[in-house]
Short mmCIF file of C-alpha atoms in Angstrom, two decimals:
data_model
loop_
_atom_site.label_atom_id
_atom_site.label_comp_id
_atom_site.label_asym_id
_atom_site.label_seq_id
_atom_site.Cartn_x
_atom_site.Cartn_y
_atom_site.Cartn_z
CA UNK A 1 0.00 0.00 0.00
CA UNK A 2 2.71 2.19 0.70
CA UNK A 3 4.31 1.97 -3.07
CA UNK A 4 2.03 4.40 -4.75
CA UNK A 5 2.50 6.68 -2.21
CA UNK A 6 6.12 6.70 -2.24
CA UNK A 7 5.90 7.01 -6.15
CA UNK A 8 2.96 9.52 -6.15
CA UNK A 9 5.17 11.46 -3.34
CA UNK A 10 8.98 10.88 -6.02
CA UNK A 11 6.73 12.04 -8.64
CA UNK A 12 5.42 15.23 -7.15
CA UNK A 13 9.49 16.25 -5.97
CA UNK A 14 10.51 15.50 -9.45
CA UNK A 15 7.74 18.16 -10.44
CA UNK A 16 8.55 20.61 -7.82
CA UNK A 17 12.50 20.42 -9.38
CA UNK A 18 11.30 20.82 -12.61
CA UNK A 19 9.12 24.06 -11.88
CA UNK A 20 12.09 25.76 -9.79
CA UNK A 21 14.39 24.40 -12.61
CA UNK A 22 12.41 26.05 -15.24
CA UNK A 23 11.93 29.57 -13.50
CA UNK A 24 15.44 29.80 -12.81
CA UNK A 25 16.68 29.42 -16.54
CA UNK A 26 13.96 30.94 -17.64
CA UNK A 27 14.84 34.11 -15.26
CA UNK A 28 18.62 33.40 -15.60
CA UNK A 29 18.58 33.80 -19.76
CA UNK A 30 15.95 36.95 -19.23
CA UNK A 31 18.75 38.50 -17.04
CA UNK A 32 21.92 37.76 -19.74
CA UNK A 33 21.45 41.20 -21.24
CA UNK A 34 21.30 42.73 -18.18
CA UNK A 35 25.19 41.12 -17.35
CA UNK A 36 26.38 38.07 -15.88
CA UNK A 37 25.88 39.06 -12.43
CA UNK A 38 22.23 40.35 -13.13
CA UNK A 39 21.52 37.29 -14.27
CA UNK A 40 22.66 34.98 -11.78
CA UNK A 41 21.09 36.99 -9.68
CA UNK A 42 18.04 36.77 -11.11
CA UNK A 43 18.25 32.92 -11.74
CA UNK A 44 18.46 32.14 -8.25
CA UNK A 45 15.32 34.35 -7.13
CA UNK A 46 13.40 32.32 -10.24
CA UNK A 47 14.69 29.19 -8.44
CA UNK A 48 13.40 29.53 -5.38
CA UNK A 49 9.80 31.21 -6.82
CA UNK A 50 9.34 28.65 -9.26
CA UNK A 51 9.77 25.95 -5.96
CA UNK A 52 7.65 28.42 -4.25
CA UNK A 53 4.54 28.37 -7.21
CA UNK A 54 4.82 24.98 -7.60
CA UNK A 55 3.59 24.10 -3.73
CA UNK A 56 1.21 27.69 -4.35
CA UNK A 57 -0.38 26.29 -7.24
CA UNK A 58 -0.90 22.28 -5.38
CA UNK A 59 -2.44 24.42 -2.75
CA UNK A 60 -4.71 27.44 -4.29
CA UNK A 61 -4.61 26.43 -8.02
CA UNK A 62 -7.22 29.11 -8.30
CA UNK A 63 -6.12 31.78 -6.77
CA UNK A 64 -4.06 34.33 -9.11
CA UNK A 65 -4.29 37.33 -6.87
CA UNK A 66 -1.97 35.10 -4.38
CA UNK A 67 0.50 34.12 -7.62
CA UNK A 68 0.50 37.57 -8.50
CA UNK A 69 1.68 38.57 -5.18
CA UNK A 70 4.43 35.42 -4.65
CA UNK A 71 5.81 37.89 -7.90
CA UNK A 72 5.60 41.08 -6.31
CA UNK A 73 7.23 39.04 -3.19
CA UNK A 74 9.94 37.96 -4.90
CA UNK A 75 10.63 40.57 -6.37
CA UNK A 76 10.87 42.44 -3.77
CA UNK A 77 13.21 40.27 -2.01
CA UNK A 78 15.16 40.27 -5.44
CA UNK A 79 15.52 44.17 -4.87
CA UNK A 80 16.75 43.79 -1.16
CA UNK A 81 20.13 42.30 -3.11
CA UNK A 82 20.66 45.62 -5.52
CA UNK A 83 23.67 47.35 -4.47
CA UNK A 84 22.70 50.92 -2.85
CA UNK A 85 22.17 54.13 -5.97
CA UNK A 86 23.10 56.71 -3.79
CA UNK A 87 24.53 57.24 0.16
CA UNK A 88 21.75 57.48 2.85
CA UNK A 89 20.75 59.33 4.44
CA UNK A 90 20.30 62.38 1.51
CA UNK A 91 22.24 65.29 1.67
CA UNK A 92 20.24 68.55 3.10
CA UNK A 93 17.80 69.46 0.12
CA UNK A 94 16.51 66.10 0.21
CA UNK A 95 13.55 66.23 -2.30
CA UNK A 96 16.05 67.81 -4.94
CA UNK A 97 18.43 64.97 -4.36
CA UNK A 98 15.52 62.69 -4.45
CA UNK A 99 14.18 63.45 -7.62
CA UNK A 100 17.80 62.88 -9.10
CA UNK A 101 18.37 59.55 -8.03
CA UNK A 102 14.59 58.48 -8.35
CA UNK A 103 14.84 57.80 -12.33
CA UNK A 104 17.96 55.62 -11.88
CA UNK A 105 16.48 53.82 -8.71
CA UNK A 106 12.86 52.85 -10.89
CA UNK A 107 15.48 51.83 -13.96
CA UNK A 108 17.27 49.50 -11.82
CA UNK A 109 13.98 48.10 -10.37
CA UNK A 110 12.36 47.42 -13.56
CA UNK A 111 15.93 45.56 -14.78
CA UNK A 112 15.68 43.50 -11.85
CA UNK A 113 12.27 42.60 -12.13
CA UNK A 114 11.78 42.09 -15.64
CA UNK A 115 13.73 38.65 -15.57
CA UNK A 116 11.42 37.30 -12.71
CA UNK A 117 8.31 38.61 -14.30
CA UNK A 118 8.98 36.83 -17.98
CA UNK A 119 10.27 33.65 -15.47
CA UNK A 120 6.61 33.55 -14.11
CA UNK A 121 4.97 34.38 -17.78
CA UNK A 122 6.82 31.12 -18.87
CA UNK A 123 6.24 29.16 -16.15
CA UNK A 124 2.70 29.68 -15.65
CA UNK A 125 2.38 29.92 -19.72
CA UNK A 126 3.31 26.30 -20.09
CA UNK A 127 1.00 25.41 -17.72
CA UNK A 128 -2.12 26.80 -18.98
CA UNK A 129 -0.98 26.56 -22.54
CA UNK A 130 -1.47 22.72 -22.91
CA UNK A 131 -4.87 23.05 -21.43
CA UNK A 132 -5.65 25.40 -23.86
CA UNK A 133 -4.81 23.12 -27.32
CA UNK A 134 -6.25 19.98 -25.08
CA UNK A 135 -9.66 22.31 -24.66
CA UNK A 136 -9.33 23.05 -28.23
CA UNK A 137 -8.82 19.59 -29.71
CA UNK A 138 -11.69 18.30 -27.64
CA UNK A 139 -14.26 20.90 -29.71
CA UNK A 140 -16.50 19.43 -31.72
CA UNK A 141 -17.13 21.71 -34.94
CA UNK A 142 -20.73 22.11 -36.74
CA UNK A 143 -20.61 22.50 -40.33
#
């Protein structure tokens, strides 16, 4: 009795591997144009979220709002790694100084996001993909 368990249980860490696998090439080649680093970087946070969605999506299959925010999540623990834009605390005029280093500070934000977000797009993509051609396939036309 215990046998299909066991292999129900291998089969569902072989899936788990192959979701954080996915998300952290798919995040790691997203970063390359952003440099090496960047994109190691990156590959690692896809790692760990695509491990992450995996056990969201056996949980709460149904719930996007909660994907959505295991993105905005890991992003934001992404963003804890960036090196610091400018010292802290600002010199005296602070909102003049503020404004300055705000453009550069969304920039490198939306470089280090990007590679996660597109990570998620493909993962989740070529989940709901297949379903989509199956549902297709399965239509029966009327002349």
């Amino acid at each position: 009795m215990s046998a299909p368990t066991d292999s129900s249980r291998a089969q569902l860490r072989l899936r788990s591997i192959a979701w954080a696998l996915g998300a952290g090439l798919s995040a790691l080649v997203f970063g390359l144009p952003f440099g090496v680093e960047a994109a190691l970087r990156a590959g690692g946070c896809g790692f760990f979220y695509g491990l992450l969605a995996f056990h969201l999506q056996r949980v709460d299959p149904d719930d996007s709002h909660l994907q959505a925010g295991l993105v905005g999540a890991v992003c934001g623990i992404h963003s804890l790694a960036l090196p610091p834009l400018s010292p802290w605390p600002l010199p005296s005029p602070w909102l003049q100084n503020l404004a300055l280093v705000a453009p550069t500070v969304m920039m490198e934000l939306v470089r280090a996001w990007l590679p996660l977000i597109g990570a998620a797009l493909v993962l989740h993509g070529s989940q709901v993909l297949p379903r989509v051609f199956a549902a297709r396939a399965t239509v029966i036309r009327r002349p």
